[in-house]
PDB file of C-alpha atoms in Angstrom:
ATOM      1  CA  UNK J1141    -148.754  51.107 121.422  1.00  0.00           C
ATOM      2  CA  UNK J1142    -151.832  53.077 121.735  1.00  0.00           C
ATOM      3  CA  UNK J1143    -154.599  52.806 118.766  1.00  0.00           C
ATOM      4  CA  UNK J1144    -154.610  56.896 118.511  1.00  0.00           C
ATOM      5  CA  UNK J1145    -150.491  56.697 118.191  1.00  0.00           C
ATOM      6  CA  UNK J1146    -150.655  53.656 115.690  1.00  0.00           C
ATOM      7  CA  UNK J1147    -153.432  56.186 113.432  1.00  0.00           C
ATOM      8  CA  UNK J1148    -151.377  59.239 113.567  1.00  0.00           C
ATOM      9  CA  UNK J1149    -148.163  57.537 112.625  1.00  0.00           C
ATOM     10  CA  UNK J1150    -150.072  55.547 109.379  1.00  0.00           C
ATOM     11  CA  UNK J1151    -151.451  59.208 108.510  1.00  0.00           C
ATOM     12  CA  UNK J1152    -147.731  60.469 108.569  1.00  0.00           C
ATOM     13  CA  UNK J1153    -146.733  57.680 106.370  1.00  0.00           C
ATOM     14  CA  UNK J1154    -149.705  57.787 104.051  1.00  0.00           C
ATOM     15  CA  UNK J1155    -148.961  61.511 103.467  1.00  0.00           C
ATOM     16  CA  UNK J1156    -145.172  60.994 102.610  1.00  0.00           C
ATOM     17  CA  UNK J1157    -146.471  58.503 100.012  1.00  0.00           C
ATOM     18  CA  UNK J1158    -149.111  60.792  98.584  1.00  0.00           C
ATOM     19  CA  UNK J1159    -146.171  63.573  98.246  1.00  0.00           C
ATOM     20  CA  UNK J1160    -143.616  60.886  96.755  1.00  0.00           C
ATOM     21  CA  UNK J1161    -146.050  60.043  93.779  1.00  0.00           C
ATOM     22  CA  UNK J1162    -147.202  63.335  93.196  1.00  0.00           C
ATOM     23  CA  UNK J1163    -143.797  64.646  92.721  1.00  0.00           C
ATOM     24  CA  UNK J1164    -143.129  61.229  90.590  1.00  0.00           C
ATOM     25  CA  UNK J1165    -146.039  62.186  88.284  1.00  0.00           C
ATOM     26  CA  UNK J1166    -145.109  65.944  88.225  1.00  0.00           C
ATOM     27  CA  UNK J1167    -141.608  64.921  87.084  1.00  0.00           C
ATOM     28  CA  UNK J1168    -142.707  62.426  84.186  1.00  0.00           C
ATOM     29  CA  UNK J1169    -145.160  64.872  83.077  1.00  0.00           C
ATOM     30  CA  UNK J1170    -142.339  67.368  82.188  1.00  0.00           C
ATOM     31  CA  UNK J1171    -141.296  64.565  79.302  1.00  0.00           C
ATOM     32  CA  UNK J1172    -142.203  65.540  76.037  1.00  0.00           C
ATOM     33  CA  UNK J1173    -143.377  62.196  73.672  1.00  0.00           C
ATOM     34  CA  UNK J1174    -142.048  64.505  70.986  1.00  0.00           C
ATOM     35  CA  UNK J1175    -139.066  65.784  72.436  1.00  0.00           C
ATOM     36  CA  UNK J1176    -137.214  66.071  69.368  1.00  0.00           C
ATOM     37  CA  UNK J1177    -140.127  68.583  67.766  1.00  0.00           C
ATOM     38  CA  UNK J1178    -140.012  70.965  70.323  1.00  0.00           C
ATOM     39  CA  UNK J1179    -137.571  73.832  70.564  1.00  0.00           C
ATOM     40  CA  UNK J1180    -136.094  74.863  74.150  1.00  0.00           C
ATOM     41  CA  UNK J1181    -134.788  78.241  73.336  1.00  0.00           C
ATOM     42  CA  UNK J1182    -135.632  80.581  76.070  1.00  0.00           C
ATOM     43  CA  UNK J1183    -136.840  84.311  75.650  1.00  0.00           C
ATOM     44  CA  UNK J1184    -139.078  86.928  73.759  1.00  0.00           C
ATOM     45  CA  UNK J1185    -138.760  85.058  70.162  1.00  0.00           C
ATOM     46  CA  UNK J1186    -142.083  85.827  68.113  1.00  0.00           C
ATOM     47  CA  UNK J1187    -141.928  89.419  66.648  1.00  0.00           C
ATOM     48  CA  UNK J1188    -145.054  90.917  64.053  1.00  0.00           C
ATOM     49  CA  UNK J1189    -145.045  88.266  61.390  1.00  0.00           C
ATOM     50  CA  UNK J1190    -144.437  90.987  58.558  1.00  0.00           C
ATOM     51  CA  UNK J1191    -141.584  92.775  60.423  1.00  0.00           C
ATOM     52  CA  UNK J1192    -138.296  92.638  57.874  1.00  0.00           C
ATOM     53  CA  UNK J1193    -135.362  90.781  59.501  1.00  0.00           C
ATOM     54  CA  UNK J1194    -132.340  91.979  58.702  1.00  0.00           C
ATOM     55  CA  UNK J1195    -128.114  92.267  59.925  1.00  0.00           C
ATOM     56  CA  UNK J1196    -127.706  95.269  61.673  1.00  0.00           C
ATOM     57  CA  UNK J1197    -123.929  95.121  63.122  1.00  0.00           C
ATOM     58  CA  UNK J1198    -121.126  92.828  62.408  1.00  0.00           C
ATOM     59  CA  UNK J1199    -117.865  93.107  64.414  1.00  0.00           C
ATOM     60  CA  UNK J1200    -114.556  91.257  64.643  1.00  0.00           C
ATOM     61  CA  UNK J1201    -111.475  91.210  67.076  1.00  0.00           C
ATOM     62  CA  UNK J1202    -108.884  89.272  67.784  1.00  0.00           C
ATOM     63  CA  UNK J1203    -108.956  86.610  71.084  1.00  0.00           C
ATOM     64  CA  UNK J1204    -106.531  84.767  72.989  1.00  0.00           C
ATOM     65  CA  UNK J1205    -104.937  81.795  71.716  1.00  0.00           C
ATOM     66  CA  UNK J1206    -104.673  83.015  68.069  1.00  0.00           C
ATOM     67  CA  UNK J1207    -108.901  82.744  67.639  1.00  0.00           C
ATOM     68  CA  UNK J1208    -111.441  85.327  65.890  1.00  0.00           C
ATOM     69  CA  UNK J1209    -114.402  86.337  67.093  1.00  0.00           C
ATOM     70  CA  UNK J1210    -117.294  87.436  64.908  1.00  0.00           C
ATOM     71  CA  UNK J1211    -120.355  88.923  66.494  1.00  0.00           C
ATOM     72  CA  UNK J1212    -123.439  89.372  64.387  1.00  0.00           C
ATOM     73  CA  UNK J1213    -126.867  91.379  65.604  1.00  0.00           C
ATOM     74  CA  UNK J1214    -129.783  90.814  64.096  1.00  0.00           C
ATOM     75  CA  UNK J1215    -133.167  93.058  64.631  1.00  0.00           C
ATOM     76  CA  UNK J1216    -135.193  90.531  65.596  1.00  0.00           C
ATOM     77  CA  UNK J1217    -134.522  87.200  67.354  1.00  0.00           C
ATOM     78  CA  UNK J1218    -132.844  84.571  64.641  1.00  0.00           C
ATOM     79  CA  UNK J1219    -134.064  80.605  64.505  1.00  0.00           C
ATOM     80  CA  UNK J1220    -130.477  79.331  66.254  1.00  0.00           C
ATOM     81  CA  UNK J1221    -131.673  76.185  63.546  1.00  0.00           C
ATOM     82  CA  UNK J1222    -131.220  77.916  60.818  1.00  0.00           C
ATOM     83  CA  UNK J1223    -127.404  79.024  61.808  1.00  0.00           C
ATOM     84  CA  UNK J1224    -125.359  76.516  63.007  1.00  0.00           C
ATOM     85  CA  UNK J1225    -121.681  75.446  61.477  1.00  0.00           C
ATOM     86  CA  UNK J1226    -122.968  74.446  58.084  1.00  0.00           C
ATOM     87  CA  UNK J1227    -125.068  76.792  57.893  1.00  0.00           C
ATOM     88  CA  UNK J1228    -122.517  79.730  58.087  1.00  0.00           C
ATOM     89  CA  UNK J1229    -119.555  80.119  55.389  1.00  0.00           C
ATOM     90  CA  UNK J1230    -117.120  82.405  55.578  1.00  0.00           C
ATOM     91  CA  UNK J1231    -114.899  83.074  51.917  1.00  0.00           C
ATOM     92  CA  UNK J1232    -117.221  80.486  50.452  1.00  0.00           C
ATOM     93  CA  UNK J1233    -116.260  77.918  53.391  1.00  0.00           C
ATOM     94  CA  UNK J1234    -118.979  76.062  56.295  1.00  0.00           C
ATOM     95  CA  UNK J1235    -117.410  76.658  59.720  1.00  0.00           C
ATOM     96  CA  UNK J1236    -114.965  73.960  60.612  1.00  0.00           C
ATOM     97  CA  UNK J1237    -115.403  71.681  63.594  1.00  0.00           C
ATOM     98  CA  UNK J1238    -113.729  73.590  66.038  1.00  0.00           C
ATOM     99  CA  UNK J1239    -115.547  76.587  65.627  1.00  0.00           C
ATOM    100  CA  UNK J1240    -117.964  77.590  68.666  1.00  0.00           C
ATOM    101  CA  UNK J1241    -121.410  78.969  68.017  1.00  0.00           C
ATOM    102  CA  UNK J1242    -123.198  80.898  70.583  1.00  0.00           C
ATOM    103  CA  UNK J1243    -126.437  82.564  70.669  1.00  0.00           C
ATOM    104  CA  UNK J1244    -127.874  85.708  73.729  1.00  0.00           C
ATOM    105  CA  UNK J1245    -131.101  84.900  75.430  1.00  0.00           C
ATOM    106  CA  UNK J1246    -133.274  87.261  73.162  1.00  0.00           C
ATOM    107  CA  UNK J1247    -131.881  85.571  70.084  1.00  0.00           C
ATOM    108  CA  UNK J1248    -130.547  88.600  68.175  1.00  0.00           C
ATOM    109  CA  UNK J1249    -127.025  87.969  68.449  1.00  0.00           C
ATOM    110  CA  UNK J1250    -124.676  85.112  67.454  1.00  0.00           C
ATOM    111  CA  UNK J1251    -120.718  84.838  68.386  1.00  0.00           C
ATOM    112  CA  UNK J1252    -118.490  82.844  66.605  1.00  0.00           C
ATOM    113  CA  UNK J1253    -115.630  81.490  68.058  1.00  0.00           C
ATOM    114  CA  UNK J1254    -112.856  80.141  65.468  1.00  0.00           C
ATOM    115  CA  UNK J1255    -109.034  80.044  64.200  1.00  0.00           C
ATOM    116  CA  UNK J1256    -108.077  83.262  62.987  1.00  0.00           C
ATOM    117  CA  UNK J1257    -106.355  81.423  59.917  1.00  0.00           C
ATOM    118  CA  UNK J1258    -109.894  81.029  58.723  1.00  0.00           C
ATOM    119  CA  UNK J1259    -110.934  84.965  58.616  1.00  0.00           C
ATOM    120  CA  UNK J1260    -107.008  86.566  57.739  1.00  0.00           C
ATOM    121  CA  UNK J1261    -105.324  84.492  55.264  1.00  0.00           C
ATOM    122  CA  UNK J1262    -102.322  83.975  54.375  1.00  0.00           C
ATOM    123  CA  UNK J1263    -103.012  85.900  50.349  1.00  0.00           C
ATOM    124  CA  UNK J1264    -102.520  89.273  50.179  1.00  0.00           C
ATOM    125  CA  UNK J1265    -106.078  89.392  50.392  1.00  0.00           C
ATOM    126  CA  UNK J1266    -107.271  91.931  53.623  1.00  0.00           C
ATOM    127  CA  UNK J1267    -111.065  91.639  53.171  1.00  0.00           C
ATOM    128  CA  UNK J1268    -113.141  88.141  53.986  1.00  0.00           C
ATOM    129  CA  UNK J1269    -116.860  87.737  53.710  1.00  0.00           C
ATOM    130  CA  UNK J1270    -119.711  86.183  55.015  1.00  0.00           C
ATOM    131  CA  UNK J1271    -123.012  83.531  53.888  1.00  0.00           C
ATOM    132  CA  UNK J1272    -126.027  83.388  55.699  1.00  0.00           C
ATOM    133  CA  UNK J1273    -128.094  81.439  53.626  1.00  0.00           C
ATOM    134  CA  UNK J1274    -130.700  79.569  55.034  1.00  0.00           C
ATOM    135  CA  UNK J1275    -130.600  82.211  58.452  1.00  0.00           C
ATOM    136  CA  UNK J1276    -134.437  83.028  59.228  1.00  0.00           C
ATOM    137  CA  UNK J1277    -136.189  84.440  62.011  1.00  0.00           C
ATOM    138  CA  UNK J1278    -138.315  82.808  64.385  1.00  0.00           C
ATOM    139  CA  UNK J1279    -141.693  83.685  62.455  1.00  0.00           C
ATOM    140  CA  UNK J1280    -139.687  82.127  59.399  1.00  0.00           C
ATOM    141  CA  UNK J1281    -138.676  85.067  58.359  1.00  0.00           C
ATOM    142  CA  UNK J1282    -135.289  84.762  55.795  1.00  0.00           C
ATOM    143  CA  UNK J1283    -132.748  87.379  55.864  1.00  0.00           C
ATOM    144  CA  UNK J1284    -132.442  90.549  54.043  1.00  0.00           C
ATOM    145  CA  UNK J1285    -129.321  90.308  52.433  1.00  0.00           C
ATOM    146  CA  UNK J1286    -127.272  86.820  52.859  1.00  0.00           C
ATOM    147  CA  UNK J1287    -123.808  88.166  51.992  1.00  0.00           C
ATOM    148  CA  UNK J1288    -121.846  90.494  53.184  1.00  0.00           C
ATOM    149  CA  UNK J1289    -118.556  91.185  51.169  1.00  0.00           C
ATOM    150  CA  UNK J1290    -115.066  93.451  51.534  1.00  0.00           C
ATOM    151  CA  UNK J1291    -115.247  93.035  55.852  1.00  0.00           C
ATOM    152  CA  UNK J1292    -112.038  93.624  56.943  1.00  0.00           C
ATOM    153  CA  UNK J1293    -111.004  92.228  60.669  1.00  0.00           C
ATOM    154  CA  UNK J1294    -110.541  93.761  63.488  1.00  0.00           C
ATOM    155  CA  UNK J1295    -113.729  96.515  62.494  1.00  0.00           C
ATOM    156  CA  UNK J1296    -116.941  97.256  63.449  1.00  0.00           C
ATOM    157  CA  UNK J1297    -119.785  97.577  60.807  1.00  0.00           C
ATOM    158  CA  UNK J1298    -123.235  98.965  61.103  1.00  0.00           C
ATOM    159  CA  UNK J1299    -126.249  98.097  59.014  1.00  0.00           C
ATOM    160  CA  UNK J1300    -128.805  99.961  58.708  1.00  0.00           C
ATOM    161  CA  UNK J1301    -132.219 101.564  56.212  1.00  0.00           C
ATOM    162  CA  UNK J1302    -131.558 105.063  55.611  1.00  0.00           C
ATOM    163  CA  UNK J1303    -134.288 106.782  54.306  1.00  0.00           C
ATOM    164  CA  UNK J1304    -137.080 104.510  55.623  1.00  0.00           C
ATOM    165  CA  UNK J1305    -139.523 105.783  58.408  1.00  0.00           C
ATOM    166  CA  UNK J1306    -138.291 104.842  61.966  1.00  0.00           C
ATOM    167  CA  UNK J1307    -140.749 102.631  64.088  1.00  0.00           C
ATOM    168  CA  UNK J1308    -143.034 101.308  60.813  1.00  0.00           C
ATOM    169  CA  UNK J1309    -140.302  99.020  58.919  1.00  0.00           C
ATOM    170  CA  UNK J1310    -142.796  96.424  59.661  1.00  0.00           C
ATOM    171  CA  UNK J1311    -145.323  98.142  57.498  1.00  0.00           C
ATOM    172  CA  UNK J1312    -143.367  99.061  54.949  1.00  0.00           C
ATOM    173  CA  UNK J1313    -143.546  97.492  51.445  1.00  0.00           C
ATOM    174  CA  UNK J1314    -141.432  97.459  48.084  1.00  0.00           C
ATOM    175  CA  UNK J1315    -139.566 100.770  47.631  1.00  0.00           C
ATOM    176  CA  UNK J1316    -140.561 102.236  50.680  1.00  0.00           C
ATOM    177  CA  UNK J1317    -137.880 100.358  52.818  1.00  0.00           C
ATOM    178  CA  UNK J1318    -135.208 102.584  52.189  1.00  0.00           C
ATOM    179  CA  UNK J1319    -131.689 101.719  51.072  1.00  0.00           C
ATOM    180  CA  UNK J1320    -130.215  99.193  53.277  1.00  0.00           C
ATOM    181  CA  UNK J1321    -126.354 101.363  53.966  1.00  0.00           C
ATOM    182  CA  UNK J1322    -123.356 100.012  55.293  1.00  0.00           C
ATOM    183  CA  UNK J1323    -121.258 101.955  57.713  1.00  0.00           C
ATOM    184  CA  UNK J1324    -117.638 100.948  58.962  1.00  0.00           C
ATOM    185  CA  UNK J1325    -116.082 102.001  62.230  1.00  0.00           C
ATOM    186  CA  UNK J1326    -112.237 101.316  63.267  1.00  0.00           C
TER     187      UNK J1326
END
């Protein structure tokens, strides 16, 4: 074997090890120390820190396999920390263990998948409602209004400030919001 051959084949070899440990070091670098302080939530999530955050649909429908889904918008993306299962009661309950929660990339909307027992009982009563208690938005924001009462299943409801100027709800103060109005479609 030639001296020139020997060279080029030890560059080769020199420059697959130089590309192994770079791609080592690249991939250990993507560890966090503090992995469980950071939040991997992908998306637009930071809105203008005086922006109100508020519910501004809630709908429910009947799935397969005797389950309810409720589907609840938000105006601005929602800390997914600040609603999972215990976080959310429904008639004065936490979801139970079965339930599924399930958040959209931009944060605004949550679906809750859960036994339709929980939502229709078996009383005579035909409305349910719902807690959001500790929900907040990404800028730590808390909601507007935490409870929604007399939701019937199987509707649509819209939420919404009548009365307040469109586009400036972040600059709005005291009175000047509006009146937050509740509108029900079949």
């Amino acid at each position: 074997m030639s001296y020139d051959r020997a060279m080029e084949q030890n560059k080769k070899l020199v420059a697959a090890h130089l590309i192994f440990v770079l791609c080592a070091l690249f991939a250990f670098a993507q560890n966090n120390q503090r992995a469980r302080e950071s939040s991997p939530y992908r998306g637009k999530r930071m809105m203008k820190e005086h922006m109100l955050f508020f519910v501004t649909a809630i709908e429910s429908e009947r799935e397969k396999n005797n389950l309810a889904e409720l589907e609840i918008k938000f105006n601005i993306p929602v800390d997914p920390r600040t609603l999972q299962k215990r976080h959310i009661r429904i008639n004065g309950s936490s979801l139970p263990s079965e339930a599924i929660v399930a958040f959209n990339k931009e944060g605004t909307k949550i679906k809750i998948l859960l036994p339709i027992e929980i939502i229709v009982s078996r009383r005579s009563e035909p409305f349910f409602h719902i807690e959001l208690p500790d929900a907040k938005s990404f800028n730590n924001m808390p909601l507007y209004q935490m409870r929604f009462d007399d939701l019937r299943f199987n509707r649509e409801y819209e939420f919404r400030f009548v009365g307040a100027l469109k586009n400036h709800l972040d600059e709005m103060s005291g009175n000047q919001r509006g009146e937050y109005m509740r509108f029900e479609d079949d």
